[in-house]
XYZ file of C-alpha atoms in Angstrom:
760
model
C 48.976 -41.000 -12.818
C 45.370 -41.127 -14.682
C 42.801 -39.916 -12.410
C 40.137 -42.331 -11.325
C 36.688 -40.278 -10.963
C 34.998 -43.206 -10.329
C 36.458 -44.369 -7.289
C 34.388 -41.047 -5.967
C 32.036 -41.780 -3.131
C 28.714 -41.709 -4.381
C 27.854 -40.029 -0.877
C 30.242 -37.431 -1.633
C 29.118 -36.429 -5.206
C 25.701 -35.972 -3.547
C 26.775 -34.047 -1.002
C 28.227 -31.525 -2.401
C 25.083 -31.118 -5.572
C 23.020 -30.293 -2.124
C 25.588 -28.140 -1.002
C 25.617 -25.941 -4.395
C 22.203 -26.004 -4.509
C 21.826 -24.430 -1.211
C 24.011 -22.648 -1.538
C 22.820 -21.146 -4.672
C 19.117 -21.125 -2.786
C 20.929 -19.060 0.170
C 22.898 -16.665 -3.026
C 19.204 -15.990 -4.403
C 17.615 -15.358 -1.471
C 19.818 -12.533 -0.446
C 19.819 -11.401 -4.181
C 16.166 -10.966 -3.813
C 16.083 -9.016 -0.641
C 18.899 -6.666 -1.772
C 17.153 -5.845 -4.706
C 13.888 -5.307 -2.792
C 15.731 -3.092 -0.191
C 17.148 -1.184 -3.015
C 13.769 -0.340 -4.728
C 12.105 0.237 -1.390
C 14.928 2.941 -0.720
C 14.220 3.902 -4.495
C 10.539 4.050 -3.819
C 9.643 1.715 -6.040
C 7.560 -0.170 -4.347
C 5.942 -2.754 -6.872
C 8.923 -3.325 -7.804
C 10.215 -4.000 -4.315
C 6.999 -5.563 -3.214
C 8.029 -8.822 -6.388
C 11.637 -8.959 -4.899
C 10.554 -9.490 -1.477
C 7.679 -12.261 -2.597
C 10.541 -14.186 -4.479
C 12.846 -14.454 -1.422
C 9.824 -15.595 0.277
C 8.806 -18.243 -2.244
C 12.801 -19.854 -2.231
C 12.035 -19.129 2.383
C 8.778 -19.493 3.624
C 9.704 -18.993 6.811
C 12.410 -15.486 5.903
C 11.589 -12.659 8.466
C 13.255 -10.162 7.864
C 11.918 -10.337 3.903
C 7.840 -10.876 5.845
C 8.603 -7.211 7.767
C 10.736 -5.245 4.914
C 6.742 -6.673 2.048
C 5.009 -5.073 5.535
C 6.504 -1.995 5.299
C 5.990 -1.874 1.318
C 2.102 -2.922 1.742
C 2.064 0.271 4.533
C 4.145 2.684 1.588
C 1.384 1.024 -1.154
C -1.547 2.545 1.145
C -2.729 -1.403 1.323
C -2.731 -1.790 5.439
C -4.885 -5.099 4.670
C -1.560 -6.598 3.317
C 0.725 -5.046 5.655
C -1.382 -6.358 8.291
C -1.265 -9.856 7.338
C 2.827 -9.482 6.752
C 3.368 -8.378 10.301
C 1.045 -11.420 11.632
C 3.547 -13.555 9.491
C 6.236 -12.053 11.129
C 4.362 -12.811 14.813
C 4.024 -16.157 13.578
C 7.354 -16.948 13.405
C 8.647 -15.116 15.715
C 6.279 -14.946 18.515
C 8.532 -12.446 21.056
C 9.730 -9.815 17.857
C 8.515 -6.813 19.207
C 8.475 -4.521 16.212
C 5.976 -6.614 14.650
C 3.490 -6.870 17.738
C 3.634 -3.229 18.000
C 2.751 -2.676 14.564
C 0.342 -5.419 14.849
C -1.300 -3.644 18.561
C -1.103 -0.214 16.365
C -3.671 -1.750 13.362
C -5.701 -2.996 15.724
C -6.572 0.013 17.685
C -7.280 1.823 14.467
C -9.769 -0.988 13.130
C -10.663 -0.158 17.125
C -10.459 -3.737 18.426
C -8.955 -2.211 21.714
C -8.773 -5.538 23.702
C -6.710 -7.379 20.259
C -4.282 -4.289 20.777
C -4.000 -4.549 24.227
C -3.502 -8.172 24.219
C -0.166 -7.671 22.376
C 1.143 -4.601 24.024
C 0.567 -5.885 27.768
C 2.810 -9.077 26.265
C 5.200 -6.492 25.184
C 5.959 -4.735 27.951
C 5.505 -8.071 30.184
C 9.136 -8.808 28.778
C 10.202 -4.893 28.153
C 8.348 -2.865 31.121
C 10.101 0.478 29.318
C 9.467 0.105 26.219
C 8.477 3.404 24.895
C 6.505 2.685 21.589
C 4.751 0.033 24.091
C 3.936 2.679 26.745
C 3.070 5.299 23.723
C 0.154 2.872 22.821
C -0.737 2.086 26.473
C -1.505 5.264 27.135
C -3.643 5.595 23.420
C -5.598 2.840 25.280
C -6.567 4.062 28.593
C -7.552 7.497 25.795
C -9.578 5.225 23.713
C -11.123 3.820 27.175
C -11.321 7.918 28.299
C -9.122 6.604 30.926
C -7.401 9.810 31.543
C -5.822 9.352 34.486
C -3.690 6.045 33.807
C -3.055 7.709 30.402
C -1.471 10.814 31.889
C 0.692 8.218 34.154
C 1.603 6.502 31.367
C 2.668 9.800 29.892
C 4.382 11.079 32.449
C 6.393 7.391 33.497
C 7.801 7.600 29.868
C 9.283 11.222 30.770
C 10.611 10.089 33.583
C 11.932 7.630 31.476
C 13.297 9.811 28.734
C 13.065 13.383 29.309
C 13.840 14.515 25.295
C 10.113 12.688 24.084
C 8.040 15.315 23.115
C 5.245 13.296 22.239
C 5.224 12.259 25.722
C 4.394 15.965 26.914
C 1.937 16.502 23.830
C 0.024 13.375 24.927
C -0.324 14.651 28.361
C -1.266 18.089 27.106
C -3.818 16.648 25.530
C -4.937 15.066 28.292
C -4.827 17.884 30.711
C -6.706 20.163 27.617
C -10.062 17.473 28.573
C -9.772 17.634 31.837
C -10.060 20.669 31.726
C -6.503 22.157 32.829
C -6.146 24.747 30.247
C -2.835 26.415 31.965
C -1.429 22.630 32.574
C -2.000 21.346 28.616
C -0.295 24.823 27.479
C 2.857 24.334 29.977
C 3.502 21.177 28.697
C 3.495 22.418 24.564
C 6.135 24.961 25.516
C 8.135 21.931 27.147
C 7.526 20.069 24.505
C 8.923 22.742 21.927
C 11.955 24.397 24.877
C 13.488 20.276 23.475
C 13.510 22.079 20.064
C 12.722 25.102 18.856
C 12.580 24.730 15.353
C 10.353 21.338 15.944
C 7.400 21.480 13.752
C 4.891 18.788 15.661
C 4.881 20.640 19.449
C 4.572 24.162 17.793
C 1.298 23.120 15.293
C 0.168 20.821 18.413
C 0.033 24.602 20.586
C -1.862 25.769 17.250
C -4.573 22.964 17.837
C -4.978 24.034 21.626
C -5.100 27.874 20.456
C -7.576 27.129 17.749
C -10.001 24.667 20.119
C -10.010 27.221 22.820
C -10.563 30.006 19.764
C -7.960 32.117 20.283
C -7.221 32.356 16.907
C -5.099 35.369 16.625
C -2.626 33.516 19.138
C -3.021 30.633 16.863
C -2.232 32.193 13.796
C 1.316 33.938 15.447
C 2.015 30.086 16.251
C 1.648 28.973 12.588
C 3.471 32.324 10.901
C 6.040 31.649 13.801
C 6.949 28.207 12.713
C 7.136 29.392 9.223
C 9.867 31.638 10.406
C 11.976 28.948 11.922
C 11.444 27.030 9.232
C 10.624 28.859 5.991
C 11.266 25.872 3.401
C 8.234 23.991 4.275
C 5.925 23.848 2.247
C 3.210 21.807 4.530
C 3.713 24.806 7.126
C 2.219 26.714 4.766
C -0.924 24.407 3.824
C -1.022 24.314 7.633
C -1.389 28.716 6.978
C -4.111 28.066 4.269
C -6.243 25.416 5.984
C -6.313 28.097 9.014
C -7.138 31.066 6.904
C -9.758 29.075 4.827
C -11.299 28.084 8.234
C -11.955 31.732 8.889
C -13.028 32.272 5.742
C -10.232 33.871 4.588
C -10.663 32.662 0.699
C -7.899 34.590 -0.896
C -5.339 34.957 2.022
C -6.003 30.503 1.955
C -5.379 30.621 -1.772
C -2.212 32.294 -1.294
C -0.508 30.051 1.015
C -1.874 27.216 -1.052
C 0.307 28.276 -4.454
C 2.973 29.837 -1.770
C 3.101 25.819 -0.669
C 3.237 25.029 -4.268
C 6.488 27.458 -5.462
C 8.503 25.963 -2.840
C 7.737 22.071 -3.419
C 6.784 22.143 -7.215
C 7.683 18.752 -7.595
C 5.156 17.479 -4.378
C 2.036 16.237 -5.653
C 0.751 16.798 -1.597
C 0.423 21.354 -2.117
C -1.503 20.989 -5.771
C -4.270 18.540 -4.187
C -4.908 20.518 -1.079
C -5.212 23.370 -3.551
C -7.906 21.079 -5.536
C -9.882 20.068 -2.483
C -9.665 24.248 -2.021
C -11.101 25.347 -5.034
C -13.586 22.894 -5.355
C -14.742 23.646 -2.183
C -15.369 27.299 -3.472
C -16.797 25.995 -6.627
C -14.042 26.947 -8.719
C -14.115 23.837 -11.097
C -11.656 24.710 -14.431
C -8.817 25.621 -11.130
C -9.585 22.386 -9.681
C -9.152 20.220 -12.637
C -5.572 22.214 -13.588
C -4.781 21.360 -10.277
C -5.541 17.446 -10.201
C -3.954 17.622 -13.535
C -0.323 19.431 -12.684
C -0.791 16.287 -10.048
C -1.188 14.082 -12.560
C 2.158 15.309 -14.608
C 4.106 14.802 -11.702
C 2.817 11.249 -11.094
C 0.726 9.685 -13.822
C 0.089 6.300 -12.203
C -0.269 7.428 -8.925
C -3.722 5.688 -8.430
C -4.994 8.092 -5.180
C -4.756 10.884 -7.776
C -6.969 9.009 -10.467
C -9.315 7.734 -7.904
C -9.835 11.586 -6.617
C -10.396 12.838 -9.939
C -12.574 10.036 -10.920
C -14.622 11.635 -7.353
C -14.168 14.867 -8.654
C -15.798 13.975 -11.910
C -18.612 11.999 -10.664
C -19.582 14.633 -8.280
C -20.358 17.143 -11.342
C -21.995 14.471 -12.998
C -18.914 13.445 -16.032
C -19.647 9.823 -15.588
C -17.624 8.872 -18.809
C -14.641 11.060 -17.432
C -14.676 9.488 -14.138
C -15.398 6.230 -16.035
C -12.345 6.850 -17.917
C -9.834 7.244 -14.661
C -11.261 4.719 -12.850
C -10.695 1.780 -15.287
C -6.542 3.028 -15.781
C -6.994 2.917 -11.741
C -8.408 -0.533 -12.001
C -5.982 -1.468 -14.895
C -3.085 -0.479 -12.766
C -4.383 -2.044 -9.123
C -7.231 -3.836 -9.285
C -8.161 -5.118 -5.938
C -7.760 -1.344 -4.979
C -10.806 -0.896 -2.538
C -11.603 3.276 -2.924
C -11.925 2.418 -6.930
C -14.286 -0.343 -6.960
C -16.211 1.688 -4.292
C -16.624 4.386 -6.408
C -17.378 1.801 -9.767
C -20.694 0.987 -7.651
C -21.259 3.927 -7.486
C -21.374 5.124 -10.505
C -23.447 1.954 -11.218
C -25.946 3.145 -9.093
C -26.475 6.750 -10.304
C -26.396 5.062 -13.541
C -29.718 2.613 -12.574
C -27.415 -0.724 -12.638
C -28.543 -1.619 -8.866
C -27.495 -5.147 -9.857
C -23.870 -4.932 -11.019
C -23.437 -2.235 -8.211
C -24.935 -4.623 -5.339
C -22.568 -7.313 -6.706
C -19.520 -4.947 -6.361
C -20.871 -4.161 -2.977
C -21.303 -7.498 -1.736
C -17.599 -8.323 -2.810
C -16.395 -5.147 -0.531
C -18.462 -6.156 2.697
C -16.660 -9.171 2.525
C -13.462 -8.259 2.238
C -14.088 -5.353 4.190
C -16.993 -5.794 6.658
C -16.613 -3.421 9.440
C -16.805 -0.652 5.941
C -19.604 1.436 7.126
C -19.770 3.030 4.028
C -20.048 -0.035 1.446
C -22.916 -1.059 3.589
C -24.601 2.330 3.199
C -24.342 2.130 -0.837
C -25.203 -1.308 -0.804
C -28.537 -0.038 1.225
C -28.383 2.763 -1.401
C -28.592 -0.022 -4.140
C -30.731 -1.702 -3.068
C -33.109 0.645 -2.229
C -33.308 2.006 -5.927
C -33.702 -1.800 -7.096
C -36.668 -1.663 -4.714
C -35.146 -4.429 -2.103
C -36.457 -2.542 0.784
C -36.248 -5.207 3.597
C -32.557 -5.802 2.391
C -31.675 -2.250 1.924
C -32.910 -2.064 5.922
C -30.269 -4.517 6.504
C -27.492 -2.684 5.048
C -28.189 0.780 6.141
C -28.373 -0.596 9.626
C -25.172 -2.229 9.550
C -23.907 1.407 8.405
C -25.431 2.898 11.757
C -24.543 0.755 13.432
C -20.630 0.929 12.688
C -20.839 4.314 12.502
C -23.411 5.895 14.516
C -22.217 9.269 13.346
C -23.325 8.196 9.880
C -26.324 10.680 8.520
C -27.304 9.412 5.501
C -27.969 6.407 6.216
C -29.908 6.918 9.103
C -31.815 9.659 7.104
C -32.440 6.577 4.959
C -33.620 4.299 7.611
C -36.149 7.339 9.164
C -37.434 8.238 5.346
C -38.344 4.349 4.931
C -39.889 4.158 8.557
C -42.142 7.035 7.075
C -43.363 5.202 4.260
C -44.289 2.167 5.974
C -45.523 4.157 8.507
C -44.091 3.411 11.258
C -44.175 7.060 12.018
C -42.406 6.718 15.636
C -39.363 4.790 14.447
C -38.841 7.635 11.511
C -39.233 10.134 14.580
C -36.643 7.961 16.761
C -34.110 8.160 13.856
C -34.733 11.569 13.051
C -34.459 12.849 16.621
C -30.438 10.824 16.730
C -29.511 12.528 13.551
C -30.192 16.394 15.280
C -29.176 15.128 18.604
C -25.558 15.361 16.544
C -26.128 18.097 14.109
C -29.236 20.398 15.088
C -29.038 21.895 11.539
C -29.691 19.174 9.699
C -32.581 19.667 6.617
C -33.667 16.454 6.039
C -34.324 15.042 9.652
C -35.815 18.467 10.710
C -37.884 17.403 7.816
C -38.618 14.154 8.949
C -39.005 14.756 12.078
C -42.112 17.281 11.438
C -43.948 14.789 8.857
C -43.285 12.293 11.461
C -44.923 14.181 14.405
C -47.919 15.340 12.018
C -48.426 11.852 10.965
C -49.026 11.353 14.608
C -50.924 13.792 15.265
C -48.654 15.867 17.067
C -50.182 18.870 15.621
C -48.195 21.798 18.323
C -44.702 19.717 17.905
C -45.205 19.448 13.884
C -45.766 23.301 13.748
C -42.688 23.930 16.026
C -40.216 21.166 13.698
C -41.071 22.962 10.547
C -41.389 27.161 11.870
C -37.446 25.502 13.190
C -36.679 24.908 9.774
C -38.238 27.559 8.132
C -35.959 30.233 11.387
C -33.215 27.961 9.768
C -33.373 27.936 5.853
C -35.808 30.895 5.865
C -34.699 31.036 1.547
C -36.089 27.485 1.324
C -39.674 26.467 0.275
C -39.845 23.591 2.418
C -40.330 24.511 5.551
C -42.973 27.102 4.468
C -44.639 24.433 2.390
C -45.149 21.867 4.984
C -46.314 24.410 7.842
C -48.916 24.871 5.216
C -50.042 20.927 4.657
C -50.333 21.368 8.469
C -52.380 24.084 8.421
C -54.675 23.013 6.153
C -55.210 20.090 7.539
C -56.010 21.578 11.056
C -58.315 24.387 9.124
C -55.680 26.994 9.962
C -56.717 28.030 6.100
C -55.575 31.840 6.472
C -52.733 30.537 8.152
C -52.067 27.721 5.317
C -52.571 30.492 2.423
C -49.502 32.757 4.088
C -47.348 29.365 4.214
C -48.460 28.914 1.011
C -47.514 32.223 -0.897
C -44.335 32.543 1.067
C -43.276 29.086 -0.466
C -44.449 30.242 -3.785
C -42.477 33.663 -3.772
C -38.958 31.639 -3.729
C -39.967 28.921 -6.048
C -43.331 29.860 -8.261
C -42.681 26.354 -10.299
C -43.635 24.279 -7.729
C -47.079 22.935 -8.423
C -47.855 20.829 -5.324
C -47.821 24.297 -3.638
C -49.713 25.749 -5.628
C -52.201 22.834 -5.977
C -52.933 22.947 -3.040
C -53.200 26.528 -2.764
C -56.270 26.177 -4.935
C -57.087 23.504 -2.470
C -56.592 25.915 -0.066
C -59.519 28.429 -1.831
C -61.955 25.579 -2.608
C -61.790 24.291 0.657
C -63.176 28.482 1.202
C -65.181 28.054 -1.644
C -63.718 31.057 -3.142
C -63.466 29.606 -6.300
C -62.775 33.147 -8.574
C -60.420 33.824 -6.434
C -58.758 30.609 -6.908
C -59.434 30.709 -11.034
C -57.609 34.249 -11.165
C -54.911 33.126 -9.327
C -54.682 30.078 -12.465
C -54.228 32.646 -14.480
C -51.662 34.837 -12.638
C -50.009 31.336 -12.097
C -49.617 31.018 -16.020
C -47.557 33.481 -16.506
C -45.764 32.803 -14.118
C -44.450 29.400 -15.052
C -43.632 30.904 -18.745
C -43.335 28.344 -21.519
C -42.964 24.950 -19.603
C -45.864 22.587 -20.669
C -45.424 20.316 -17.813
C -46.197 23.296 -15.618
C -48.960 24.776 -17.855
C -50.889 21.566 -17.921
C -51.347 20.715 -14.156
C -52.641 24.127 -13.923
C -55.244 23.727 -16.859
C -56.104 20.673 -14.863
C -57.124 22.430 -11.674
C -58.826 25.225 -13.380
C -60.329 22.257 -14.455
C -61.083 20.961 -11.470
C -62.784 24.240 -10.429
C -65.021 24.816 -13.194
C -66.168 21.195 -12.606
C -66.779 22.898 -9.002
C -69.029 25.506 -10.370
C -70.854 23.320 -12.875
C -69.436 24.953 -15.527
C -68.388 21.666 -17.783
C -68.082 22.921 -21.172
C -65.512 25.338 -19.717
C -63.672 22.627 -17.398
C -63.742 19.599 -21.232
C -61.881 22.633 -22.453
C -59.221 22.967 -19.685
C -59.090 19.153 -18.927
C -58.445 18.910 -22.942
C -55.689 21.553 -23.162
C -54.213 19.791 -20.178
C -53.807 16.843 -22.445
C -52.399 18.648 -24.968
C -49.817 20.255 -23.727
C -48.990 17.182 -21.640
C -49.931 14.089 -22.749
C -48.623 12.098 -19.867
C -50.086 13.934 -17.484
C -53.011 11.163 -16.416
C -55.585 13.163 -13.974
C -57.253 14.985 -17.065
C -57.991 11.666 -18.771
C -60.420 10.807 -16.036
C -61.401 14.303 -15.628
C -62.425 14.210 -19.082
C -63.918 10.298 -18.936
C -65.756 11.007 -15.891
C -67.399 13.913 -17.539
C -68.351 11.767 -20.659
C -69.991 9.204 -18.335
C -71.806 11.628 -16.045
C -73.482 13.002 -18.707
C -74.387 9.766 -20.225
C -73.389 10.466 -23.433
C -70.008 7.939 -23.379
C -70.767 6.681 -26.837
C -70.993 10.357 -28.327
C -67.690 10.504 -27.253
C -66.713 7.058 -28.031
C -67.628 8.327 -31.784
C -65.427 11.431 -30.985
C -61.723 9.799 -30.740
C -62.863 6.974 -33.266
C -63.318 9.724 -35.831
C -59.909 11.214 -34.658
C -58.318 7.794 -34.917
C -59.235 7.391 -38.502
C -58.201 10.760 -39.411
C -54.833 10.654 -38.027
C -54.134 6.834 -36.684
C -50.800 7.644 -35.047
C -52.272 9.202 -32.021
C -51.732 7.802 -28.481
C -53.571 10.415 -26.708
C -56.704 9.134 -28.087
C -56.677 5.538 -27.832
C -56.018 7.033 -23.838
C -59.510 8.504 -23.307
C -60.535 5.525 -24.911
C -59.281 3.154 -23.041
C -60.229 5.152 -19.870
C -63.729 5.164 -20.627
C -64.285 1.875 -21.821
C -62.397 1.144 -17.807
C -64.613 3.308 -15.906
C -67.703 1.426 -18.457
C -66.345 -1.641 -17.015
C -65.861 -3.335 -20.574
C -62.079 -4.217 -19.892
C -61.300 -6.014 -23.343
C -61.836 -2.691 -25.240
C -60.079 -0.858 -22.727
C -56.676 -3.470 -22.478
C -57.244 -3.109 -26.318
C -56.554 0.651 -26.331
C -54.422 1.469 -23.877
C -51.918 -1.691 -26.269
C -52.455 0.238 -29.579
C -51.474 3.023 -27.349
C -48.298 1.581 -26.147
C -47.807 0.217 -29.594
C -47.915 3.713 -31.081
C -45.661 4.665 -28.027
C -44.129 2.079 -26.053
C -43.047 4.703 -23.394
C -46.394 6.244 -23.360
C -46.731 6.203 -19.106
C -50.705 6.623 -18.604
C -50.958 3.711 -20.736
C -48.341 1.944 -19.444
C -49.918 2.749 -15.698
C -53.705 1.329 -16.537
C -52.737 -1.187 -18.513
C -50.470 -2.616 -15.496
C -53.446 -1.991 -13.370
C -55.627 -3.737 -15.612
C -53.894 -6.627 -15.349
C -53.095 -6.666 -12.020
C -56.310 -6.351 -11.146
C -57.963 -9.767 -13.817
C -55.540 -11.788 -12.560
C -53.262 -11.082 -15.900
C -49.831 -12.144 -16.239
C -48.595 -10.484 -13.749
C -44.783 -10.253 -14.909
C -46.403 -7.998 -17.947
C -47.936 -6.156 -15.998
C -45.146 -5.230 -13.601
C -42.827 -4.861 -16.897
C -45.119 -1.962 -17.593
C -45.981 -0.694 -14.217
C -41.843 0.414 -14.151
C -41.601 1.941 -17.370
C -44.475 4.397 -16.009
C -42.540 4.365 -13.075
C -39.527 5.855 -14.384
C -41.287 7.820 -16.889
C -43.786 9.086 -13.857
C -41.729 8.610 -10.846
C -43.192 11.177 -8.633
C -47.441 10.460 -9.578
C -49.177 9.007 -7.391
C -51.000 7.453 -9.628
C -48.243 5.210 -10.782
C -46.952 4.118 -6.741
C -50.796 3.033 -6.537
C -50.270 1.193 -9.622
C -46.422 -0.139 -8.654
C -47.326 -1.137 -5.223
C -50.712 -3.418 -5.822
C -48.617 -4.871 -8.473
C -45.989 -5.333 -5.681
C -48.796 -6.819 -3.053
C -50.216 -9.775 -6.314
C -46.455 -10.874 -5.563
C -46.111 -11.046 -1.984
C -43.654 -8.258 -1.597
C -46.009 -6.509 1.255
C -43.018 -4.225 2.024
C -42.074 -3.121 -1.232
C -45.424 -2.436 -1.678
C -45.863 -0.100 1.823
C -43.706 1.587 0.458
C -45.229 2.681 -3.045
C -48.909 3.468 -1.464
C -47.400 5.216 1.210
C -45.944 7.747 -0.811
C -48.966 7.478 -3.105
C -51.140 8.730 0.295
C -48.737 11.180 0.682
C -50.533 12.930 -2.005
C -54.166 10.907 -2.596
C -54.541 10.814 1.100
C -58.768 11.330 0.773
C -58.771 7.984 -1.989
C -60.505 5.487 -0.945
C -59.013 3.218 -2.883
C -54.762 3.463 -1.810
C -56.190 3.950 1.606
C -57.541 0.092 1.167
C -54.205 -0.450 -0.618
C -52.079 0.588 1.970
C -54.502 -1.178 4.829
C -54.273 -4.586 2.617
C -50.545 -4.603 2.707
C -50.083 -3.720 5.860
C -52.515 -6.784 6.840
C -50.692 -9.230 5.370
C -47.747 -7.842 6.403
C -49.061 -9.163 9.898
C -49.135 -5.104 11.282
C -52.852 -5.577 11.692
C -53.474 -2.658 14.315
C -51.966 -0.186 11.687
C -53.754 -2.041 9.293
C -57.633 -1.217 11.031
C -56.741 2.177 10.496
C -56.578 2.663 7.095
C -59.309 0.228 5.869
C -61.478 2.188 8.280
C -60.450 5.204 6.439
C -60.867 3.751 3.087
C -64.581 3.106 4.106
C -65.727 6.419 5.943
C -64.085 7.801 2.494
C -66.164 5.887 0.028
C -68.076 2.858 1.814
C -69.349 1.377 -1.904
C -65.962 1.438 -3.745
C -64.617 -1.482 -5.516
C -62.863 -3.377 -2.609
C -65.227 -2.233 0.363
C -66.055 -6.020 1.005
C -62.419 -7.082 1.121
C -61.958 -4.263 3.153
C -64.683 -5.014 5.471
C -63.568 -8.934 5.722
C -60.160 -8.020 6.420
C -61.557 -5.887 9.566
C -63.567 -8.673 10.692
C -60.378 -10.426 11.206
C -58.429 -8.160 13.094
């Protein structure tokens, strides 16, 4: 009999097709989930992630897959990804206890206690005796410093299950914080009695003893734990850390190596040993440990990122970039690697790239204090002072213990002459870390700038007491003593600084100035000759000392000797600017500038490829106000040597004061700043260009730095006063404008200073 397929109902065929399709999807979904689970259990988390994702693609409401994907992201070190998946579970199944507690944990770690409490309370309303929820609630009470409530919750857990060692340990921590050490120890002993071989309770007892400085008892407990668990490498790491803290490096090293011996295929002992060697400045041993860890796990992004950080610390940029490139190839969005990439860009002064990286990082992790801090550092490097303050302020807000951010903010406050703010910021750092060197230095400088000389003296003497081998404290104390005309005290302080480092020319310059103030010019010259022997073959240092000798000879009216000293300084260091001005002033004072011009023109005819003579000619014409000729010679010097900083600086200033191309002026000023970052004349020039471009915050920063070294220069005082005036800080501006006129009633911008003062 023939079968007639055409008579089978169409509806039945469609149903059969749909049914088979659904069956196929269910099978595929289950297969992906099963494969993902297998990969997860084997530790192949990237493959597991792909399979769970495939299952979710088939069924976007597959709760089990979302849960396993959350666990996978935790294993991959991606808490942000895990949070997203657990949030999806909670959305699909609002009464899913596990997801709610996981989210509460994330909120606690993210310092969002209100959100965490909401999740925990929701679970406890359904399951009042849920032990995991009770542990989280105890933790929340602890965060809020509600110790009695925390203790009550831990006791409730013990009532529900007397075998919960974690509850005894939690209760012990509460008792310790309440000042009940005997009760705390008793609870820890109870936790240990539940399982004498258990590691966590004994290590908690170790921490308890260490916190009470009972180090022998702490060590005894570590050794007892090792005796009970001889094959546990983690315990040898704990022992090594204990010895390291006790300043017993050889014992620490032995313990770390024992951990490696016990677990030769576990990367953790190698990484810990590497950290120990790095802290001990054993570079080769550090690198050897990292390389062994990488042999075991060649694709581990955490090892490669840590190695990149090690190379970065030791200024091996290429090695650091090589390892980071491998990390980012494997994990393009790996946050720590991208952070380090931004750090490298900052160190290479590629501030634009660095800021772009940190901008993206703070968008992704707006509560990352470090990302905000590093962005602030990059912005500071680029000269964007106000934006830098915003980022650094955010870093300090997110992490009030972020010393570096607060110190940079204090430093910026000093540059902006906001001395009271600098004082407050440095005092805040010192309240947490009384031995912070930079904070103590800024505090002393801020107090000195406010005229609080007694307090400043105490700050500098504390700096010396805490760091007796550092010359910095002696130098700043000497500067204070020189300012208060305690010349004998200043000489003692400057000599103490030079005993520790004879190459410090700022210190030696101040020493010479003190001898000058005491009218002991011959003694000053003798010290210069003695210092020339101490600095050896350093032409930079020799140039500075010869320039000082020239000034001393001028004070003695020994003009010929002064000329020779200034010429020697230029010969030794053509980039050093002061002797050019000194020689030009001598020629003008002698009323024979043309003789000097003819002399240098003759030198150029014989040897035209020299930038120095052009620089001297430019300086002489500058002082004669023959600006077209000075510009011609500065440009000629730069044609010979495009990186010749003195000419770049003077040409930049010339262009900015004569309404020339301000952007061209900025280009030359930046050349000078890069070559001579600590030269006060260069700072003043760059500040004036910022002033012309209406970047008053940046201008104040540069003028403030310049004034540190040129405190009695009328023009620099006027520049700082003018920038503060334009910035709207007229009370501060007044002091500098008045000082400029006191120093020199007829300096070039004296009328402008008077006009500003009339408007205040």
